[in-house]
Backbone as JSON, one array per atom type, in Angstrom:
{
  "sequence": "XXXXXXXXXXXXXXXXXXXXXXXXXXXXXXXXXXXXXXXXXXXXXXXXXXXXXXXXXXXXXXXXXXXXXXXXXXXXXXXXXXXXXXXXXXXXXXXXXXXXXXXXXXXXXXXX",
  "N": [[22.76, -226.73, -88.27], [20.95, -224.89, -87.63], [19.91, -225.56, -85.04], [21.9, -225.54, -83.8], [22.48, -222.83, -83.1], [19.68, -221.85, -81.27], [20.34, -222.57, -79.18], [22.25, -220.88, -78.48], [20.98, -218.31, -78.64], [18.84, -218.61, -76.99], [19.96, -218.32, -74.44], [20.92, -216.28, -74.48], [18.59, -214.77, -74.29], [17.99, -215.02, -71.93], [19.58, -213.77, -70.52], [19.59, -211.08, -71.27], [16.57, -211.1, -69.58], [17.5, -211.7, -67.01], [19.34, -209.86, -66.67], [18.4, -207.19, -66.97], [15.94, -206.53, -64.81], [17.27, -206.78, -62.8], [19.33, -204.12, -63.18], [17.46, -202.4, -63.59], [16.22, -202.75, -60.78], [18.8, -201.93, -59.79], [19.03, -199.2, -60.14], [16.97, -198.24, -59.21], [16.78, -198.59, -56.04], [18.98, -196.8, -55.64], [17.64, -194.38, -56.37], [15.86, -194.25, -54.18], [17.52, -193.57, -51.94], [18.78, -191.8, -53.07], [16.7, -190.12, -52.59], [15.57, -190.02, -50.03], [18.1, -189.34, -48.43], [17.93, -186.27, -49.76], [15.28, -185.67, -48.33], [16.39, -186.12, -45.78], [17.99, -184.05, -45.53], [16.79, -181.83, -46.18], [15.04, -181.59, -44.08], [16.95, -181.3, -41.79], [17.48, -178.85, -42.89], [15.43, -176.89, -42.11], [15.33, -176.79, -39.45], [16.08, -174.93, -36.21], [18.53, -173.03, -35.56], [21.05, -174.23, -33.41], [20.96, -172.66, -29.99], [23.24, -169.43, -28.99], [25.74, -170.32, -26.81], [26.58, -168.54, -24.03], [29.35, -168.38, -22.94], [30.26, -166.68, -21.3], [28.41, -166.56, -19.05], [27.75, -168.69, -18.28], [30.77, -169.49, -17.15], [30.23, -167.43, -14.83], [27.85, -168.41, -13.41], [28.93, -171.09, -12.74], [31.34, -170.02, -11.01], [29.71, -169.09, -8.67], [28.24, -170.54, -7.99], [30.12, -172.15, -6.92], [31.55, -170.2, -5.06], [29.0, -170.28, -3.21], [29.33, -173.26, -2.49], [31.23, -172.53, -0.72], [31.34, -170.96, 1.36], [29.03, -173.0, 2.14], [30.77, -174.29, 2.94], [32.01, -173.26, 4.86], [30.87, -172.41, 6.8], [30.3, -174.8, 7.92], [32.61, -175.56, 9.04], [33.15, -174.06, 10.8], [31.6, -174.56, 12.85], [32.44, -176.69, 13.6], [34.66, -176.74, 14.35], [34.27, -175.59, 16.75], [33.12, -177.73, 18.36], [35.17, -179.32, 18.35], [36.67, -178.0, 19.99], [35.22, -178.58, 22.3], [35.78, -180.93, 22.73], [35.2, -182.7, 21.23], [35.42, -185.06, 18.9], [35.6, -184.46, 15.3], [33.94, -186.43, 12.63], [34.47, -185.94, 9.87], [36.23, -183.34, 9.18], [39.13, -182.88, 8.14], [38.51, -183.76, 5.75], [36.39, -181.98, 5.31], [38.05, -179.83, 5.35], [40.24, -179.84, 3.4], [38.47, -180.04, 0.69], [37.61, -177.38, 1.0], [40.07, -175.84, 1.09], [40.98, -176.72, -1.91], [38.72, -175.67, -3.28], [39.2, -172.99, -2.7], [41.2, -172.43, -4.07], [40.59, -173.14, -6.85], [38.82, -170.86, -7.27], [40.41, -168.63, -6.89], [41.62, -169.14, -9.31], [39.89, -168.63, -11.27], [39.11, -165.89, -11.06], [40.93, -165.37, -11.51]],
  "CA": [[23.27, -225.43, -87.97], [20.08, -224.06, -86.67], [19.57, -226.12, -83.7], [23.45, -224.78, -82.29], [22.43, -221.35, -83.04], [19.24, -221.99, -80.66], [20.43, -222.32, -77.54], [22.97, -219.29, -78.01], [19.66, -217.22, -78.75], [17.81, -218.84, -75.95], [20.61, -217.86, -73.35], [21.04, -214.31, -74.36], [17.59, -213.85, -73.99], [17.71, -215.41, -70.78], [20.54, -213.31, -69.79], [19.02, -210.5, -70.96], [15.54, -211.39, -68.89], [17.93, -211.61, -65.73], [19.77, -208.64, -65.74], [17.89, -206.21, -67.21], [15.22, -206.15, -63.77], [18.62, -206.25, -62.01], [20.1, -203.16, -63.4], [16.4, -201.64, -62.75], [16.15, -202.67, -59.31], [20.15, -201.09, -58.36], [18.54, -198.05, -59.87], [15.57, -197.86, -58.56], [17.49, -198.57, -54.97], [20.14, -195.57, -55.79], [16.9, -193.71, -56.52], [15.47, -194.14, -53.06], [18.64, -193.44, -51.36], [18.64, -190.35, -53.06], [15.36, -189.19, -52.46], [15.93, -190.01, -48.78], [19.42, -188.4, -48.43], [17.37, -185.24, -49.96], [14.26, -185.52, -47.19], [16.62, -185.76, -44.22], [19.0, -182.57, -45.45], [15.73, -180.54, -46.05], [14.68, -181.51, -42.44], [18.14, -180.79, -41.03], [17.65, -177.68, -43.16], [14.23, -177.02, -41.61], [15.56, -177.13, -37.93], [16.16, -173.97, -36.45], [20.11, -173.43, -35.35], [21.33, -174.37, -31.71], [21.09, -171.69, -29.67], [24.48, -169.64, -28.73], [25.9, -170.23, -25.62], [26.91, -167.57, -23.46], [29.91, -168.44, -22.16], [30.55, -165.94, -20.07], [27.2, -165.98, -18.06], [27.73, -169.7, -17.83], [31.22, -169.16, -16.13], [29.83, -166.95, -13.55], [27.19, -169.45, -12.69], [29.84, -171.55, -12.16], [31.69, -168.99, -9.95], [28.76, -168.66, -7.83], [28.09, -172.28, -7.61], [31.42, -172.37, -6.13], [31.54, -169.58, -3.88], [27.97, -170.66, -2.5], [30.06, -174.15, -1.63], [32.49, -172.44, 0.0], [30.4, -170.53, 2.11], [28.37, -173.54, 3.46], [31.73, -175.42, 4.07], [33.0, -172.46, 5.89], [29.97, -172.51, 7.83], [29.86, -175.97, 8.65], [33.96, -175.86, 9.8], [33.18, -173.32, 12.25], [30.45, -175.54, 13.67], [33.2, -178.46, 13.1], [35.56, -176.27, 15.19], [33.97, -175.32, 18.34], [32.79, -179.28, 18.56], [36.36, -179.94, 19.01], [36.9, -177.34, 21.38], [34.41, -178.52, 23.31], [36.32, -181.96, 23.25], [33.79, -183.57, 20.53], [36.39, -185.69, 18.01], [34.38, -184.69, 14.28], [35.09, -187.41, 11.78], [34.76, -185.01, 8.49], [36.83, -181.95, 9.23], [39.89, -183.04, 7.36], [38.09, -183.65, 4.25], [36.2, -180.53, 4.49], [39.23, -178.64, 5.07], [40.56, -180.14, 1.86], [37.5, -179.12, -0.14], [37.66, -175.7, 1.1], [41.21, -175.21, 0.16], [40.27, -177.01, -3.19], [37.26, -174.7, -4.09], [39.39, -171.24, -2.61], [42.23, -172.35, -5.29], [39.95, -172.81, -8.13], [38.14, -169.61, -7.15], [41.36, -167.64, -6.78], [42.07, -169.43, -10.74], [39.12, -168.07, -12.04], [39.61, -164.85, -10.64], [42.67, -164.36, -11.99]],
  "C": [[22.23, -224.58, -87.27], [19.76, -224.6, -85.57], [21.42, -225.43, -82.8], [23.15, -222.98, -82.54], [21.11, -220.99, -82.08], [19.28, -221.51, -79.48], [21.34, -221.12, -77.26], [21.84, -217.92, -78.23], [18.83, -217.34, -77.68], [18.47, -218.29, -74.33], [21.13, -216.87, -73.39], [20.1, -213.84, -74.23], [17.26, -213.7, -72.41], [18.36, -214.37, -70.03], [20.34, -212.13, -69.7], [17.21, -210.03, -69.73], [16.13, -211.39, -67.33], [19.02, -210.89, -65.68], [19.2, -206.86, -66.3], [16.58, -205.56, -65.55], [16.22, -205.84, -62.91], [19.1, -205.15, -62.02], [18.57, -202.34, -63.13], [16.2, -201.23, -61.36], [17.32, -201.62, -58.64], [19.23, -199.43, -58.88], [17.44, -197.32, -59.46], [15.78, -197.78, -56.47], [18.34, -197.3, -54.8], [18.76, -194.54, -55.99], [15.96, -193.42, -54.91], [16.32, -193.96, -52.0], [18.99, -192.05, -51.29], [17.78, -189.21, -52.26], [15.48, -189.2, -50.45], [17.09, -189.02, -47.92], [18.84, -186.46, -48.41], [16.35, -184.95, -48.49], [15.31, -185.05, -45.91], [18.02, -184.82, -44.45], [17.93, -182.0, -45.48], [14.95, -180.66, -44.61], [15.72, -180.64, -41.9], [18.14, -178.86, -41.81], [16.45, -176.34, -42.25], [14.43, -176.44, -39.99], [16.6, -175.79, -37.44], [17.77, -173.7, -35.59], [19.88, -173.24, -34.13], [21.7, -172.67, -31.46], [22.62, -171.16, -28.95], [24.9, -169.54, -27.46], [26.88, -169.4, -24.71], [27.99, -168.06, -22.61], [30.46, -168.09, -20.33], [29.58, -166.13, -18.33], [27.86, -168.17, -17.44], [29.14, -170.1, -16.61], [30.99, -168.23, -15.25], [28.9, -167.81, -13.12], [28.06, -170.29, -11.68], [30.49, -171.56, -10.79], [31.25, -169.18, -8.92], [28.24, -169.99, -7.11], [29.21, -172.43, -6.59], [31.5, -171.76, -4.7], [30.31, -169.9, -2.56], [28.62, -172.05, -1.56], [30.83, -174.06, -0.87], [31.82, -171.88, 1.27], [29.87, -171.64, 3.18], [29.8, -174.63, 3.84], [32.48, -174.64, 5.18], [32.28, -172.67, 7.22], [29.93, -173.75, 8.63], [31.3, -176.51, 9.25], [33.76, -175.08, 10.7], [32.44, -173.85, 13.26], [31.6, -176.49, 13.8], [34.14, -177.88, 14.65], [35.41, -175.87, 17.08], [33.71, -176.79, 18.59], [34.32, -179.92, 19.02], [37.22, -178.91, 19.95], [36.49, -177.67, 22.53], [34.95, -180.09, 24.0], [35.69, -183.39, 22.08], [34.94, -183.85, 19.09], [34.83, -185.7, 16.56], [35.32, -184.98, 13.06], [35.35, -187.01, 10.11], [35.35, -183.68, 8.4], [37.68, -181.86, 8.26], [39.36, -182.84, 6.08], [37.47, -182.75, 4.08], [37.02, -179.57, 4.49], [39.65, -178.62, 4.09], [39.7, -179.78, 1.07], [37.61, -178.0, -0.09], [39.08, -175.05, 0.44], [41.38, -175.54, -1.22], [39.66, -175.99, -3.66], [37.94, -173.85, -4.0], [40.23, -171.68, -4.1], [41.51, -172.25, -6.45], [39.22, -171.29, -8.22], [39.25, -168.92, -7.83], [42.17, -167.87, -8.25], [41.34, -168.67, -11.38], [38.71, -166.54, -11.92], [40.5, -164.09, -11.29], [42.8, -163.8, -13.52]]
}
């Protein structure tokens, strides 16, 4: 009777011996998870807020961006235009005409 009571003593100790470092280790893992989790919110806390962005100023940039394009395409159809007065076939007119009436419409959107 004491040799079968043995090996059920020898494999609960065992069993304790392999999961007792086990149940250490997950918490010692959940413990560095934490502590991590903590570090990179007190960074993010740390970090000083995005600055706010001015809508407004940023659509007039915009605007101005625009109108400046319109400008040098106006400029460069009136150059486009005497060239074919003069008899001189110029092979980007079309498409800057289309830009130009492009850019006035968005203008005349943001305008409105």
């Amino acid at each position: 009777m004491m040799e079968a009571r043995m090996p059920a003593r020898l494999a609960t100790l065992l069993l304790l011996l392999v999961a007792v470092p086990a149940v250490c280790q997950r918490a010692s893992v959940q413990a560095n998870v934490n502590q991590s989790v903590a570090l990179q919110q007190q960074r993010l806390n740390q970090m000083p807020p995005p600055p706010q962005l001015d809508v407004t100023a940023a659509r007039l940039d915009a605007v101005q961006q625009d109108a400046n394009e319109l400008a040098a395409l106006s400029a460069s159809i009136q150059s486009d235009l005497l060239k074919v007065q003069r008899g001189v076939f110029v092979k980007d007119l079309n498409d800057n005409l289309k830009k130009m009436e492009k850019l006035s419409k968005k203008l005349r959107k943001e305008m409105e």
